[in-house]
Short mmCIF file of C-alpha atoms in Angstrom, two decimals:
data_model
loop_
_atom_site.label_atom_id
_atom_site.label_comp_id
_atom_site.label_asym_id
_atom_site.label_seq_id
_atom_site.Cartn_x
_atom_site.Cartn_y
_atom_site.Cartn_z
CA MET E 13 66.70 83.54 93.96
CA ARG E 14 70.04 85.22 93.30
CA ARG E 15 70.06 88.74 93.80
CA ASP E 16 71.23 89.22 90.20
CA GLU E 17 68.24 87.32 89.12
CA PHE E 18 65.81 89.54 91.16
CA PRO E 19 63.18 90.58 88.67
CA GLY E 20 62.94 94.02 90.15
CA PRO E 21 64.58 97.14 88.36
CA ARG E 22 68.17 97.08 87.29
CA ARG E 23 70.62 97.91 89.85
CA GLY E 24 71.96 101.58 89.62
CA ARG E 25 68.74 102.59 87.23
CA GLY E 26 66.53 102.99 89.99
CA PRO E 27 62.81 102.84 88.91
CA GLU E 28 63.63 105.29 85.74
CA ALA E 29 62.95 103.51 82.57
CA ASP E 30 64.02 104.13 79.11
CA PRO E 31 61.82 106.90 77.44
CA ARG E 32 62.19 105.32 74.11
CA GLU E 33 60.83 102.13 75.25
CA PRO E 34 57.28 101.35 74.15
CA ASP E 35 55.92 100.75 77.49
CA ALA E 36 57.76 102.98 79.42
CA ASP E 37 55.07 105.87 81.02
CA PRO E 38 57.05 109.32 80.32
CA GLU E 39 55.68 110.81 83.09
CA ALA E 40 56.85 108.25 85.53
CA VAL E 41 59.92 108.57 83.84
CA ALA E 42 60.38 112.20 83.90
CA ARG E 43 59.23 111.96 87.63
CA ALA E 44 62.27 109.77 88.39
CA ILE E 45 64.55 111.39 86.62
CA CYS E 46 63.72 115.15 88.33
CA LEU E 47 63.55 113.09 91.83
CA ARG E 48 67.04 111.86 91.68
CA LEU E 49 68.39 114.85 90.62
CA LEU E 50 66.66 117.08 93.30
CA THR E 51 67.98 114.46 95.61
CA MET E 52 71.37 115.14 94.71
CA ALA E 53 71.43 118.73 94.87
CA PRO E 54 68.61 121.39 94.55
CA LYS E 55 68.09 122.59 90.60
CA THR E 56 66.24 125.20 88.91
CA ARG E 57 63.29 124.54 86.60
CA ALA E 58 65.80 125.23 83.53
CA GLN E 59 68.25 122.65 84.63
CA LEU E 60 65.71 120.30 85.22
CA ALA E 61 63.68 120.86 81.93
CA ASP E 62 67.33 120.40 80.01
CA ALA E 63 68.48 116.80 81.83
CA LEU E 64 64.71 115.91 80.47
CA ARG E 65 65.23 117.00 77.05
CA LYS E 66 68.81 115.22 76.85
CA ARG E 67 66.77 112.08 78.31
CA GLU E 68 64.22 112.66 75.68
CA VAL E 69 61.37 112.59 77.76
CA PRO E 70 58.25 113.65 75.61
CA GLU E 71 58.09 117.43 75.92
CA GLU E 72 54.31 117.32 77.16
CA ALA E 73 55.12 114.94 79.93
CA ALA E 74 58.25 117.11 81.03
CA ARG E 75 55.68 120.17 81.01
CA ALA E 76 53.58 118.38 83.17
CA VAL E 77 55.79 116.94 85.57
CA LEU E 78 57.66 120.31 86.15
CA GLU E 79 54.54 122.06 86.50
CA ARG E 80 53.39 119.57 89.13
CA PHE E 81 56.88 119.94 90.97
CA SER E 82 56.28 123.64 91.19
CA GLU E 83 52.86 123.37 92.51
CA VAL E 84 53.76 121.03 95.19
CA GLY E 85 56.97 123.45 96.12
CA LEU E 86 59.95 120.85 94.93
CA ILE E 87 61.11 123.23 92.21
CA ASP E 88 61.16 126.96 93.39
CA ASP E 89 63.62 129.01 91.36
CA GLU E 90 62.92 131.94 93.89
CA ALA E 91 64.04 129.93 97.06
CA PHE E 92 66.69 128.14 94.79
CA SER E 93 68.35 131.76 93.85
CA ALA E 94 68.18 133.57 97.26
CA ALA E 95 69.93 130.35 98.98
CA TRP E 96 72.61 130.22 96.10
CA VAL E 97 72.72 134.05 96.70
CA SER E 98 73.63 133.82 100.43
CA SER E 99 75.53 130.44 100.42
CA ARG E 100 77.97 131.85 97.33
CA HIS E 101 78.50 135.09 98.75
CA HIS E 102 79.16 133.70 102.44
CA GLY E 103 81.21 131.02 101.34
CA ARG E 104 83.05 131.96 98.10
CA GLY E 105 82.70 135.87 98.55
CA LEU E 106 81.20 136.27 95.29
CA ALA E 107 79.96 139.61 94.34
CA ARG E 108 76.58 140.43 92.72
CA ARG E 109 77.90 140.55 89.63
CA ALA E 110 79.11 136.98 89.62
CA LEU E 111 76.29 135.47 91.48
CA ALA E 112 73.88 137.05 88.92
CA GLN E 113 75.93 135.32 86.16
CA GLU E 114 75.83 132.06 87.93
CA LEU E 115 71.78 132.09 88.27
CA ARG E 116 71.75 133.20 84.61
CA HIS E 117 74.01 130.15 83.63
CA ARG E 118 71.43 127.73 85.53
CA GLY E 119 68.72 129.19 83.81
CA VAL E 120 66.93 131.24 86.44
CA ASP E 121 64.74 134.41 84.62
CA GLU E 122 66.00 137.63 84.77
CA GLU E 123 63.53 139.57 87.32
CA THR E 124 64.32 136.49 89.60
CA VAL E 125 67.99 136.87 89.54
CA GLN E 126 67.44 140.43 89.95
CA ASP E 127 65.40 139.93 93.02
CA ALA E 128 68.06 137.57 94.40
CA VAL E 129 71.06 139.60 94.06
CA GLY E 130 69.12 142.72 95.11
CA ARG E 131 68.57 141.14 98.67
CA LEU E 132 72.32 141.23 99.09
CA ASP E 133 73.12 144.10 101.07
CA PRO E 134 75.71 146.46 99.56
CA GLU E 135 77.67 147.06 103.34
CA GLN E 136 78.05 143.37 103.48
CA GLU E 137 79.59 142.91 99.76
CA VAL E 138 82.25 145.85 100.77
CA GLU E 139 82.63 144.09 104.03
CA THR E 140 83.35 140.42 102.48
CA ALA E 141 85.51 142.52 99.80
CA ARG E 142 87.93 143.56 102.98
CA MET E 143 87.74 140.23 104.21
CA LEU E 144 88.92 138.51 101.17
CA VAL E 145 91.42 141.44 100.72
CA ALA E 146 92.98 140.94 104.37
CA ARG E 147 93.08 137.28 104.14
CA ARG E 148 94.94 137.20 100.71
CA LEU E 149 97.43 140.20 101.69
CA ALA E 150 99.15 138.16 104.47
CA ALA E 151 100.24 135.63 101.90
CA ILE E 152 101.44 138.08 99.69
CA ARG E 153 103.26 140.33 102.28
CA GLY E 154 106.60 140.55 100.70
CA ALA E 155 105.64 141.52 97.32
CA ASP E 156 106.23 144.78 95.68
CA PRO E 157 103.09 147.20 96.41
CA ARG E 158 102.39 147.33 92.60
CA ALA E 159 102.53 143.68 92.29
CA ARG E 160 100.26 143.41 95.66
CA THR E 161 97.69 145.86 94.26
CA ARG E 162 97.36 144.00 90.59
CA ARG E 163 96.78 140.68 92.64
CA LEU E 164 94.48 142.01 95.16
CA VAL E 165 92.33 143.78 92.43
CA GLY E 166 92.37 140.79 90.21
CA MET E 167 91.45 138.75 92.97
CA LEU E 168 88.22 140.80 93.75
CA ALA E 169 87.60 141.35 89.97
CA ARG E 170 87.36 137.29 89.44
CA LYS E 171 84.60 137.00 92.37
CA GLY E 172 82.51 139.67 90.50
CA TYR E 173 83.59 142.88 92.12
CA PRO E 174 83.23 146.25 90.13
CA PRO E 175 86.96 148.11 89.80
CA GLY E 176 86.10 151.15 91.78
CA LEU E 177 85.14 149.05 94.60
CA ALA E 178 88.03 146.78 94.57
CA PHE E 179 91.12 149.60 94.01
CA ARG E 180 88.90 151.52 97.32
CA VAL E 181 88.99 148.19 99.46
CA VAL E 182 92.77 147.19 98.31
CA ARG E 183 94.02 150.94 98.80
CA GLU E 184 92.35 151.20 102.41
CA ALA E 185 94.03 147.66 103.35
CA LEU E 186 97.40 148.60 101.87
CA GLU E 187 97.15 152.03 103.71
CA THR E 188 96.01 150.23 107.22
CA GLU E 189 99.32 148.11 106.66
CA GLY E 190 101.34 151.13 106.71
CA CYS E 191 102.55 150.81 102.91
CA ASP E 192 102.96 154.26 101.07
CA VAL E 193 100.30 154.19 98.59
CA ASP E 194 101.11 157.96 97.34
CA ASP E 195 102.77 156.31 94.32
CA LEU E 196 100.12 153.90 93.70
CA HIS E 197 97.73 156.61 93.45
CA GLU E 198 98.17 156.91 89.87
CA GLU E 199 97.56 153.23 89.12
CA ILE E 200 94.66 153.14 91.35
CA ASP E 201 92.65 156.05 90.83
#
């Protein structure tokens, strides 16, 4: 028997069946979809529910599978959120506001979002902002101080840092570098 004649599941589709086929077990289809998605990367319950909805898995089967996966710990929005905040803050330097927005976008409920971003130490957030500014400062050393200020504050703003913190960190970095920031006070304050 040739490989393409093997009577098993079709290549690339794994154990999934089309949920619209009359003989497909909706819960088996839902389990297969969720397991495949969770194997690729951690997902929130809302992301998995959305994937099941797009694959037209019946609501009752989707709910049963999601409940079971939550019971056994395969879906845990709290753990996902805590890991997401830690990873994205340390890896990308994102601030609380940006992290909260990303979690909301992934369907995490507001209480879990607030708990996850609340664990981020405010002093660590300030230190991360300083590190980001120091790293970027070297690349724009020859530019006009006003332009450098705009670029640095803009970079921090895109990462979710509040304006007051962004301006303070940039001012400190420019002063440390020996830049005359007296004429920038009006712009920074």
